[in-house]
XYZ file of C-alpha atoms in Angstrom:
282
model
C 0.000 0.000 0.000
C 1.389 3.382 -0.982
C 2.182 5.993 1.643
C -0.846 8.286 1.663
C 1.137 11.049 3.359
C 3.363 11.443 0.316
C 2.057 14.568 -1.373
C 4.418 15.235 -4.248
C 3.955 14.328 -7.910
C 6.028 12.792 -10.674
C 5.533 15.923 -12.777
C 6.776 18.194 -10.007
C 9.858 16.142 -9.138
C 10.686 15.479 -12.810
C 10.708 19.152 -13.801
C 12.034 20.584 -10.532
C 15.376 21.010 -12.260
C 16.676 23.939 -14.363
C 17.787 21.669 -17.216
C 14.374 20.009 -17.524
C 12.542 23.317 -17.123
C 14.694 24.844 -19.856
C 13.616 22.072 -22.220
C 9.959 22.501 -21.246
C 9.933 26.302 -21.532
C 11.715 26.184 -24.876
C 8.993 23.805 -26.142
C 6.394 26.449 -25.250
C 8.491 29.286 -26.705
C 10.659 27.835 -29.490
C 11.612 31.376 -30.513
C 13.546 31.755 -27.234
C 17.036 30.449 -26.539
C 16.474 28.960 -23.087
C 19.452 27.899 -21.007
C 19.406 26.235 -17.564
C 21.336 29.196 -16.131
C 18.450 31.472 -17.191
C 16.176 29.721 -14.711
C 15.897 30.335 -10.978
C 13.374 27.995 -9.343
C 11.206 29.623 -6.654
C 8.409 27.074 -6.261
C 6.300 27.475 -3.133
C 6.914 24.579 -0.772
C 4.105 25.235 1.689
C 0.592 23.854 1.268
C -1.948 26.437 0.135
C -5.213 24.760 -0.776
C -5.679 21.730 1.465
C -3.230 19.249 -0.096
C -2.672 21.302 -3.256
C 0.758 22.738 -3.927
C 2.005 25.179 -6.480
C 3.598 22.665 -8.858
C 6.399 24.741 -10.362
C 7.438 28.366 -10.583
C 10.642 30.039 -11.652
C 12.212 33.321 -12.642
C 13.288 33.423 -16.279
C 16.220 35.772 -17.022
C 14.986 37.738 -13.986
C 12.421 39.455 -16.209
C 9.580 36.903 -16.152
C 7.989 34.823 -13.429
C 6.574 31.579 -14.777
C 3.975 29.563 -12.871
C 3.142 26.036 -14.005
C 0.492 23.589 -12.883
C -0.222 20.024 -13.917
C -3.871 18.926 -13.890
C -6.035 15.984 -14.905
C -9.275 17.925 -14.392
C -10.159 21.074 -16.322
C -11.124 23.202 -13.339
C -12.545 26.639 -14.094
C -10.976 27.869 -10.839
C -7.364 27.477 -11.960
C -6.946 31.228 -12.662
C -8.052 31.993 -9.099
C -5.562 29.519 -7.689
C -2.819 30.983 -9.863
C -3.769 34.446 -8.611
C -3.137 33.387 -5.008
C 0.083 31.575 -5.931
C 1.393 34.705 -7.654
C 0.447 36.907 -4.712
C 2.351 34.639 -2.342
C 5.411 34.544 -4.598
C 5.490 38.324 -4.918
C 4.931 38.729 -1.183
C 7.919 36.501 -0.469
C 10.120 38.143 -3.097
C 9.489 41.810 -2.400
C 10.526 43.672 0.720
C 7.386 44.934 2.443
C 8.656 48.514 2.852
C 9.480 48.753 -0.855
C 5.780 48.835 -1.723
C 5.408 52.214 -0.002
C 8.169 54.002 -1.902
C 7.150 56.618 -4.466
C 9.404 55.267 -7.222
C 7.791 52.632 -9.436
C 8.572 49.150 -8.165
C 9.510 47.001 -11.154
C 8.515 43.329 -11.047
C 9.006 40.312 -13.301
C 6.112 39.818 -15.732
C 3.943 36.823 -14.799
C 2.937 34.036 -17.186
C 0.718 31.081 -16.329
C 0.656 27.601 -17.848
C -1.468 24.579 -17.018
C -0.439 21.205 -18.437
C -3.482 19.005 -18.827
C -3.354 15.241 -19.108
C -6.598 13.309 -19.410
C -9.590 12.750 -21.661
C -11.619 15.863 -20.992
C -9.746 18.151 -23.380
C -9.763 17.621 -27.141
C -7.973 20.759 -28.328
C -4.196 21.166 -28.074
C -4.463 24.523 -26.306
C -7.071 26.603 -24.507
C -7.234 29.573 -22.154
C -8.974 30.280 -18.870
C -9.527 33.867 -17.674
C -9.966 35.045 -14.097
C -12.346 37.819 -15.215
C -14.887 35.170 -16.254
C -15.424 34.469 -12.554
C -16.539 37.993 -11.680
C -20.216 38.619 -11.019
C -20.191 41.570 -13.400
C -18.075 42.476 -16.393
C -14.760 44.056 -15.421
C -11.474 44.557 -17.231
C -9.772 46.086 -14.218
C -8.165 42.779 -13.304
C -7.492 39.633 -15.263
C -5.188 36.629 -15.177
C -4.996 34.287 -18.152
C -3.992 30.654 -17.828
C -2.699 28.971 -20.966
C -3.862 25.363 -20.924
C -1.693 22.941 -22.894
C -2.850 19.409 -23.614
C -0.066 16.891 -22.917
C -2.197 13.748 -23.111
C -0.109 11.212 -25.005
C -0.192 11.481 -28.778
C 2.954 10.605 -30.717
C 2.310 13.547 -33.053
C 1.417 16.214 -30.480
C 3.741 19.165 -31.142
C 4.513 20.001 -27.514
C 5.545 16.392 -26.857
C 7.706 16.275 -29.971
C 9.456 19.435 -28.802
C 10.266 18.261 -25.259
C 11.597 14.748 -24.699
C 11.094 14.702 -20.901
C 7.468 15.789 -21.359
C 6.952 13.168 -24.087
C 8.344 10.443 -21.837
C 6.244 11.570 -18.884
C 3.091 11.570 -20.996
C 3.924 8.118 -22.395
C 4.527 6.795 -18.876
C 1.153 8.051 -17.636
C -0.565 6.656 -20.736
C 1.012 3.283 -20.021
C -0.470 3.309 -16.521
C -3.948 4.136 -17.889
C -3.722 1.334 -20.427
C -2.666 -1.111 -17.727
C -5.576 -0.033 -15.553
C -8.023 -0.450 -18.428
C -6.736 -3.973 -19.009
C -7.919 -4.879 -15.491
C -4.771 -4.407 -13.408
C -4.909 -2.971 -9.913
C -3.393 0.496 -9.573
C -0.299 -0.868 -7.806
C 0.271 -3.457 -10.528
C -0.415 -0.937 -13.299
C 2.239 1.397 -11.892
C 4.759 -1.411 -11.370
C 4.323 -2.729 -14.914
C 4.603 0.778 -16.390
C 7.777 1.455 -14.416
C 9.300 -1.840 -15.579
C 8.384 -1.236 -19.219
C 9.666 2.340 -19.310
C 12.857 1.467 -17.453
C 13.574 -1.430 -19.844
C 12.924 0.797 -22.885
C 14.970 3.747 -21.599
C 11.927 5.982 -21.101
C 12.441 8.233 -18.055
C 15.142 5.727 -17.137
C 17.348 8.142 -15.155
C 14.351 9.543 -13.288
C 12.914 6.108 -12.519
C 16.284 4.889 -11.294
C 16.493 7.847 -8.913
C 12.867 7.765 -7.693
C 11.945 4.126 -8.188
C 10.905 3.675 -4.544
C 8.826 6.856 -4.431
C 7.099 6.752 -7.839
C 4.297 4.405 -6.749
C 3.553 6.600 -3.718
C 3.504 9.786 -5.795
C 1.176 8.389 -8.455
C -1.125 6.587 -6.022
C -1.591 9.736 -3.922
C -2.334 11.868 -6.992
C -4.569 9.209 -8.553
C -6.623 8.836 -5.376
C -6.891 12.603 -4.990
C -8.137 13.002 -8.579
C -10.682 10.203 -8.124
C -11.925 11.832 -4.910
C -12.358 15.147 -6.739
C -14.304 13.404 -9.513
C -16.575 11.705 -6.972
C -17.266 15.014 -5.221
C -18.020 16.662 -8.567
C -20.419 13.855 -9.505
C -22.142 14.089 -6.126
C -22.563 17.837 -6.642
C -24.072 17.239 -10.086
C -26.463 14.635 -8.676
C -27.419 16.945 -5.817
C -28.116 19.704 -8.322
C -30.252 17.389 -10.461
C -32.240 16.265 -7.410
C -32.810 19.852 -6.333
C -34.021 20.753 -9.824
C -36.382 17.755 -9.856
C -37.747 18.740 -6.444
C -38.500 22.272 -7.675
C -40.346 20.866 -10.691
C -42.452 18.596 -8.480
C -43.277 21.474 -6.135
C -44.337 23.660 -9.077
C -46.592 20.896 -10.418
C -48.111 20.461 -6.966
C -48.863 24.188 -6.862
C -50.700 23.708 -10.156
C -52.652 20.883 -8.459
C -51.899 18.394 -11.207
C -52.858 14.774 -10.494
C -50.288 13.014 -8.345
C -49.858 10.157 -10.801
C -49.268 12.655 -13.652
C -46.524 14.323 -11.598
C -44.970 10.928 -10.838
C -44.898 9.888 -14.505
C -43.717 13.270 -15.781
C -40.783 13.448 -13.377
C -39.957 9.711 -13.229
C -40.534 9.851 -9.481
C -42.253 7.085 -7.464
C -45.825 8.025 -6.498
C -45.147 7.535 -2.789
C -42.214 9.988 -3.054
C -44.467 12.568 -4.732
C -46.973 12.108 -1.891
C -44.220 12.455 0.713
C -43.107 15.761 -0.844
C -46.725 16.968 -0.974
C -47.191 16.258 2.740
C -43.849 17.801 3.642
C -44.695 20.983 1.708
C -48.314 21.120 2.980
C -49.560 20.741 -0.593
C -51.903 17.782 -0.171
C -55.136 18.212 -2.147
């Protein structure tokens, strides 16, 4: 059984290295000459959102601050999370008194990237905007996340441009395929590790982290499944609430109970229970 207290990820440990980040950032911006010495990692190590961590962040040539997240769910709240991550990074990197000086305080320009791996995104790239979350239209503040699909496809441009990312995506795809063939999660991970190690895919990484890989993937896998279950429960709760409102409206119209039951696919005794509970018996 994997250690459930292990809360790091393969993606985070794989790219928590200037050389690997240089390869990844160059794949996003092929027009740039990106060298490992251009990168200064400043990833937040403390937990911010329950068990969620800021996956990766770094200063690029001291003029840009790059925040990266890896996700298997296309959450609409990623821009908000990135907003808080950026605020914390700036808070830690800027002397408090400097904010009160009259001279303009220059800061590195922020850029936000989310690497998506899963089956809920068909396009290669997409964007998510913080301003879409506001109750009314406002251009006074925005934060744009660039979503990049890294689900395994041998011809996906971003994977062709970055070998470590290609190998990571292939490794995760191998685990999914093993799971779909009926293997337990532990066996699926073990078989994927063995295959990739034998075929020199992430071989150096797997040799270094072989003991921890199963823990990292199992923790992340279980967390993602828990999030999916909660989302499904919320959808079901919403559907039930909508059905209840329809039944109550039909009761107000004094439609026959059996008509309400058939129209809403609700057992007659449940319709009667709702009628009694709402004092709508007629």
